[in-house]
Amino acid sequence: DIQMTQSPSTLSASVGDRVTITCRASQSISSWLAWYQQKPGKAPKLLIYKASSLESGVPSRFSGSGSGTEFTLTISSLQPDDFATYYCQQYNRPWTFGQGTKVEIK
Amino acid sequence: EVQLVESGGGLVQPGGSLRLSCAASGFTFSSYWMSWVRQAPGKGLEWVANIKQDGSEKYYVDSVKGRFTISRDNAKNSLYLQMNSLRAEDTAVYYCARDRGIFAPDYWGQGTLVTVSS
């Protein structure tokens, strides 16, 4: 199975900061990469699919890039509602997820 | 409005069984692959199983093969996960998710907690 490695595991940032999270696949997954936001006690929320496509209704401050094995999620200006845990997922069946990145208040 | 509502979780002893259900509404259930994903307390997400639209293909993560069975009833717009021989390490919130194929899973249910403990 394809392994997904996210970095960093935890990120401390302030409102207004530009934030970047990296996800690396153990083999090429083309662009079959999604990013999710999860808040405590809630289901994951899809932000980005096909590596760089913004899901409907998601604010434009979220963006994704990459292909093959290296991917990034960028939040251009961190907002109070963005403090959460973020997961990458490769969705070439069987799905696998990164271990998560917790974005916390600095 | 798309909705996925899981049920059937609870406390079960090691070696016991449980059947989870996921009731779908607001979309054509029979047109989508569906999946179960779990999250152990304080841990990350783990895909558990998925099933094709007509139920003809089913796949499982290695750790549940031979113990869990995924199924669906398109007439009832429902997805199921039969879990047998449960272990402590199966303790998790179990989510059902709609698989959009190349457009990634989009809708997830609110989850149902399964606790395996004596």
Short mmCIF file of C-alpha atoms in Angstrom, two decimals:
data_model
loop_
_atom_site.label_atom_id
_atom_site.label_comp_id
_atom_site.label_asym_id
_atom_site.label_seq_id
_atom_site.Cartn_x
_atom_site.Cartn_y
_atom_site.Cartn_z
CA ASP A 1 0.00 0.00 0.00
CA ILE A 2 1.00 3.59 -0.57
CA GLN A 3 2.34 5.37 2.52
CA MET A 4 1.61 9.06 3.07
CA THR A 5 3.92 11.18 5.23
CA GLN A 6 2.88 14.64 6.39
CA SER A 7 5.05 17.34 7.87
CA PRO A 8 5.11 18.98 10.27
CA SER A 9 3.06 17.05 12.83
CA THR A 10 2.28 20.27 14.70
CA LEU A 11 2.45 23.84 13.51
CA SER A 12 2.11 26.94 15.68
CA ALA A 13 0.93 30.02 13.86
CA SER A 14 -0.85 33.34 14.31
CA VAL A 15 -3.92 34.78 12.63
CA GLY A 16 -2.85 36.25 9.30
CA ASP A 17 0.15 33.93 8.82
CA ARG A 18 0.78 32.03 5.62
CA VAL A 19 0.85 28.33 6.45
CA THR A 20 2.19 25.44 4.38
CA ILE A 21 1.77 21.72 5.08
CA THR A 22 3.63 19.08 3.09
CA CYS A 23 2.57 15.57 2.16
CA ARG A 24 4.81 12.97 0.53
CA ALA A 25 3.67 9.71 -1.08
CA SER A 26 5.82 6.56 -1.06
CA GLN A 27 5.18 6.18 -4.81
CA SER A 28 3.63 8.27 -7.51
CA ILE A 29 -0.09 8.91 -7.10
CA SER A 30 -0.38 11.31 -10.05
CA SER A 31 -2.80 13.96 -8.74
CA TRP A 32 -5.09 11.67 -6.71
CA LEU A 33 -4.53 13.65 -3.54
CA ALA A 34 -7.09 15.25 -1.25
CA TRP A 35 -6.80 17.51 1.79
CA TYR A 36 -9.22 17.50 4.72
CA GLN A 37 -9.77 19.71 7.74
CA GLN A 38 -10.98 18.10 10.95
CA LYS A 39 -12.09 19.75 14.16
CA PRO A 40 -12.51 17.89 17.48
CA GLY A 41 -15.56 15.66 17.53
CA LYS A 42 -16.40 16.35 13.90
CA ALA A 43 -16.08 14.48 10.63
CA PRO A 44 -13.35 15.45 8.17
CA LYS A 45 -14.27 18.19 5.73
CA LEU A 46 -12.98 18.02 2.16
CA LEU A 47 -10.97 21.10 1.15
CA ILE A 48 -8.98 20.13 -1.94
CA TYR A 49 -9.25 17.25 -4.42
CA LYS A 50 -7.13 16.22 -7.42
CA ALA A 51 -4.22 17.94 -5.64
CA SER A 52 -5.24 21.48 -6.54
CA SER A 53 -9.00 21.69 -7.11
CA LEU A 54 -10.90 23.67 -4.50
CA GLU A 55 -14.03 21.94 -3.24
CA SER A 56 -17.20 23.97 -3.63
CA GLY A 57 -17.82 26.33 -0.73
CA VAL A 58 -14.26 26.23 0.58
CA PRO A 59 -12.64 29.68 1.04
CA SER A 60 -10.10 30.67 -1.59
CA ARG A 61 -7.37 31.17 1.03
CA PHE A 62 -6.92 27.39 0.82
CA SER A 63 -4.89 26.08 -2.09
CA GLY A 64 -3.15 22.88 -3.04
CA SER A 65 -0.30 22.03 -5.36
CA GLY A 66 1.92 19.18 -6.44
CA SER A 67 1.83 15.94 -8.37
CA GLY A 68 3.55 12.58 -8.32
CA THR A 69 4.90 12.23 -4.78
CA GLU A 70 5.17 15.77 -3.35
CA PHE A 71 2.16 17.88 -2.40
CA THR A 72 1.46 21.00 -0.38
CA LEU A 73 -1.54 22.63 1.24
CA THR A 74 -1.27 26.37 1.71
CA ILE A 75 -3.47 28.66 3.76
CA SER A 76 -2.67 32.16 2.51
CA SER A 77 -3.85 34.07 5.59
CA LEU A 78 -4.76 31.98 8.61
CA GLN A 79 -8.15 32.75 10.12
CA PRO A 80 -9.45 31.88 13.62
CA ASP A 81 -11.70 29.19 12.15
CA ASP A 82 -8.68 27.46 10.55
CA PHE A 83 -7.15 26.15 13.76
CA ALA A 84 -7.72 22.43 13.30
CA THR A 85 -6.03 19.23 12.19
CA TYR A 86 -5.35 18.69 8.49
CA TYR A 87 -4.98 15.36 6.72
CA CYS A 88 -3.81 14.46 3.27
CA GLN A 89 -5.26 11.39 1.58
CA GLN A 90 -4.32 9.51 -1.54
CA TYR A 91 -7.54 8.12 -3.02
CA ASN A 92 -6.24 5.55 -5.45
CA ARG A 93 -8.05 2.63 -3.83
CA PRO A 94 -7.13 1.44 -1.22
CA TRP A 95 -7.13 4.86 0.39
CA THR A 96 -4.37 5.90 2.77
CA PHE A 97 -4.06 9.01 4.91
CA GLY A 98 -1.22 11.06 6.26
CA GLN A 99 -0.82 11.12 10.03
CA GLY A 100 -2.20 14.65 10.33
CA THR A 101 -0.91 18.16 11.03
CA LYS A 102 -2.34 20.06 13.96
CA VAL A 103 -2.42 23.80 13.40
CA GLU A 104 -2.47 25.51 16.76
CA ILE A 105 -2.47 29.08 18.00
CA LYS A 106 0.98 30.54 18.57
CA GLU B 1 -29.12 17.77 0.98
CA VAL B 2 -26.72 14.84 1.19
CA GLN B 3 -26.82 13.10 4.55
CA LEU B 4 -25.02 10.07 5.93
CA VAL B 5 -26.10 8.90 9.37
CA GLU B 6 -24.26 6.10 11.13
CA SER B 7 -25.69 4.00 13.93
CA GLY B 8 -25.02 0.77 15.78
CA GLY B 9 -21.93 1.67 17.76
CA GLY B 10 -21.51 0.89 21.43
CA LEU B 11 -19.56 -1.02 24.05
CA VAL B 12 -18.71 -4.63 23.25
CA GLN B 13 -16.44 -7.19 24.86
CA PRO B 14 -13.34 -8.51 23.09
CA GLY B 15 -14.35 -11.30 20.75
CA GLY B 16 -17.84 -9.90 20.37
CA SER B 17 -19.73 -8.67 17.32
CA LEU B 18 -21.40 -5.47 16.23
CA ARG B 19 -23.19 -4.32 13.09
CA LEU B 20 -22.89 -0.73 11.99
CA SER B 21 -25.36 0.93 9.65
CA CYS B 22 -25.14 4.05 7.54
CA ALA B 23 -28.37 5.56 6.23
CA ALA B 24 -27.90 7.66 3.12
CA SER B 25 -30.20 10.33 1.73
CA GLY B 26 -30.15 13.26 -0.66
CA PHE B 27 -28.33 11.50 -3.50
CA THR B 28 -28.55 8.42 -5.71
CA PHE B 29 -26.94 5.95 -3.32
CA SER B 30 -26.69 3.17 -5.91
CA SER B 31 -24.42 5.33 -8.11
CA TYR B 32 -21.52 5.57 -5.65
CA TRP B 33 -18.82 3.44 -4.16
CA MET B 34 -19.05 3.73 -0.38
CA SER B 35 -16.45 3.33 2.32
CA TRP B 36 -15.95 2.93 6.05
CA VAL B 37 -13.13 4.89 7.68
CA ARG B 38 -12.22 4.75 11.36
CA GLN B 39 -10.38 6.94 13.81
CA ALA B 40 -9.04 5.59 17.09
CA PRO B 41 -9.21 8.02 20.03
CA GLY B 42 -6.63 10.77 19.55
CA LYS B 43 -5.28 9.13 16.39
CA GLY B 44 -5.46 9.65 12.64
CA LEU B 45 -7.79 8.36 9.96
CA GLU B 46 -7.67 4.78 8.68
CA TRP B 47 -9.62 3.43 5.73
CA VAL B 48 -11.34 0.16 6.69
CA ALA B 49 -13.36 -1.13 3.73
CA ASN B 50 -15.14 -0.11 0.57
CA ILE B 51 -17.79 -1.52 -1.72
CA LYS B 52 -18.70 -0.98 -5.35
CA GLN B 53 -22.05 0.40 -6.44
CA ASP B 54 -23.63 -3.03 -7.01
CA GLY B 55 -21.76 -4.79 -4.21
CA SER B 56 -19.75 -6.93 -6.63
CA GLU B 57 -16.37 -5.69 -5.39
CA LYS B 58 -15.33 -5.29 -1.77
CA TYR B 59 -11.94 -4.43 -0.32
CA TYR B 60 -10.59 -4.39 3.22
CA VAL B 61 -7.57 -3.16 5.13
CA ASP B 62 -5.42 -6.14 6.11
CA SER B 63 -6.10 -5.76 9.85
CA VAL B 64 -9.83 -6.50 9.45
CA LYS B 65 -9.79 -9.11 6.68
CA GLY B 66 -11.69 -12.20 7.70
CA ARG B 67 -13.36 -10.40 10.62
CA PHE B 68 -15.31 -7.51 9.05
CA THR B 69 -17.80 -7.64 6.19
CA ILE B 70 -19.02 -4.63 4.27
CA SER B 71 -22.38 -4.78 2.51
CA ARG B 72 -25.06 -2.53 1.13
CA ASP B 73 -28.77 -2.52 0.36
CA ASN B 74 -29.45 -0.10 -2.47
CA ALA B 75 -33.21 -0.49 -2.07
CA LYS B 76 -32.87 0.81 1.48
CA ASN B 77 -30.10 3.35 0.72
CA SER B 78 -28.03 1.76 3.43
CA LEU B 79 -24.45 0.68 4.01
CA TYR B 80 -23.41 -1.84 6.65
CA LEU B 81 -20.31 -3.08 8.42
CA GLN B 82 -20.56 -6.41 10.21
CA MET B 83 -17.72 -6.60 12.73
CA ASN B 84 -16.87 -9.96 14.31
CA SER B 85 -14.07 -11.10 16.62
CA LEU B 86 -13.61 -7.55 17.82
CA ARG B 87 -10.35 -6.54 19.45
CA ALA B 88 -9.35 -3.65 21.68
CA GLU B 89 -7.50 -2.10 18.75
CA ASP B 90 -10.79 -1.84 16.82
CA THR B 91 -11.93 0.83 19.29
CA ALA B 92 -12.61 3.92 17.19
CA VAL B 93 -15.16 6.27 15.73
CA TYR B 94 -16.39 4.71 12.50
CA TYR B 95 -17.39 6.99 9.64
CA CYS B 96 -19.13 6.12 6.41
CA ALA B 97 -18.09 8.19 3.42
CA ARG B 98 -19.28 8.70 -0.12
CA ASP B 99 -16.63 7.96 -2.73
CA ARG B 100 -16.73 10.30 -5.73
CA GLY B 101 -13.99 8.42 -7.54
CA ILE B 102 -11.58 10.86 -9.20
CA PHE B 103 -13.14 13.75 -7.30
CA ALA B 104 -12.30 12.30 -3.85
CA PRO B 105 -14.60 11.34 -0.99
CA ASP B 106 -16.77 14.32 -0.19
CA TYR B 107 -19.54 13.59 2.30
CA TRP B 108 -18.89 11.87 5.61
CA GLY B 109 -21.31 10.91 8.34
CA GLN B 110 -20.97 12.17 11.90
CA GLY B 111 -19.48 8.87 13.05
CA THR B 112 -20.43 6.18 15.56
CA LEU B 113 -18.19 5.15 18.43
CA VAL B 114 -17.23 1.53 18.90
CA THR B 115 -15.55 0.64 22.17
CA VAL B 116 -14.10 -2.83 22.64
CA SER B 117 -13.38 -3.45 26.29
CA SER B 118 -14.05 -5.95 29.05
#
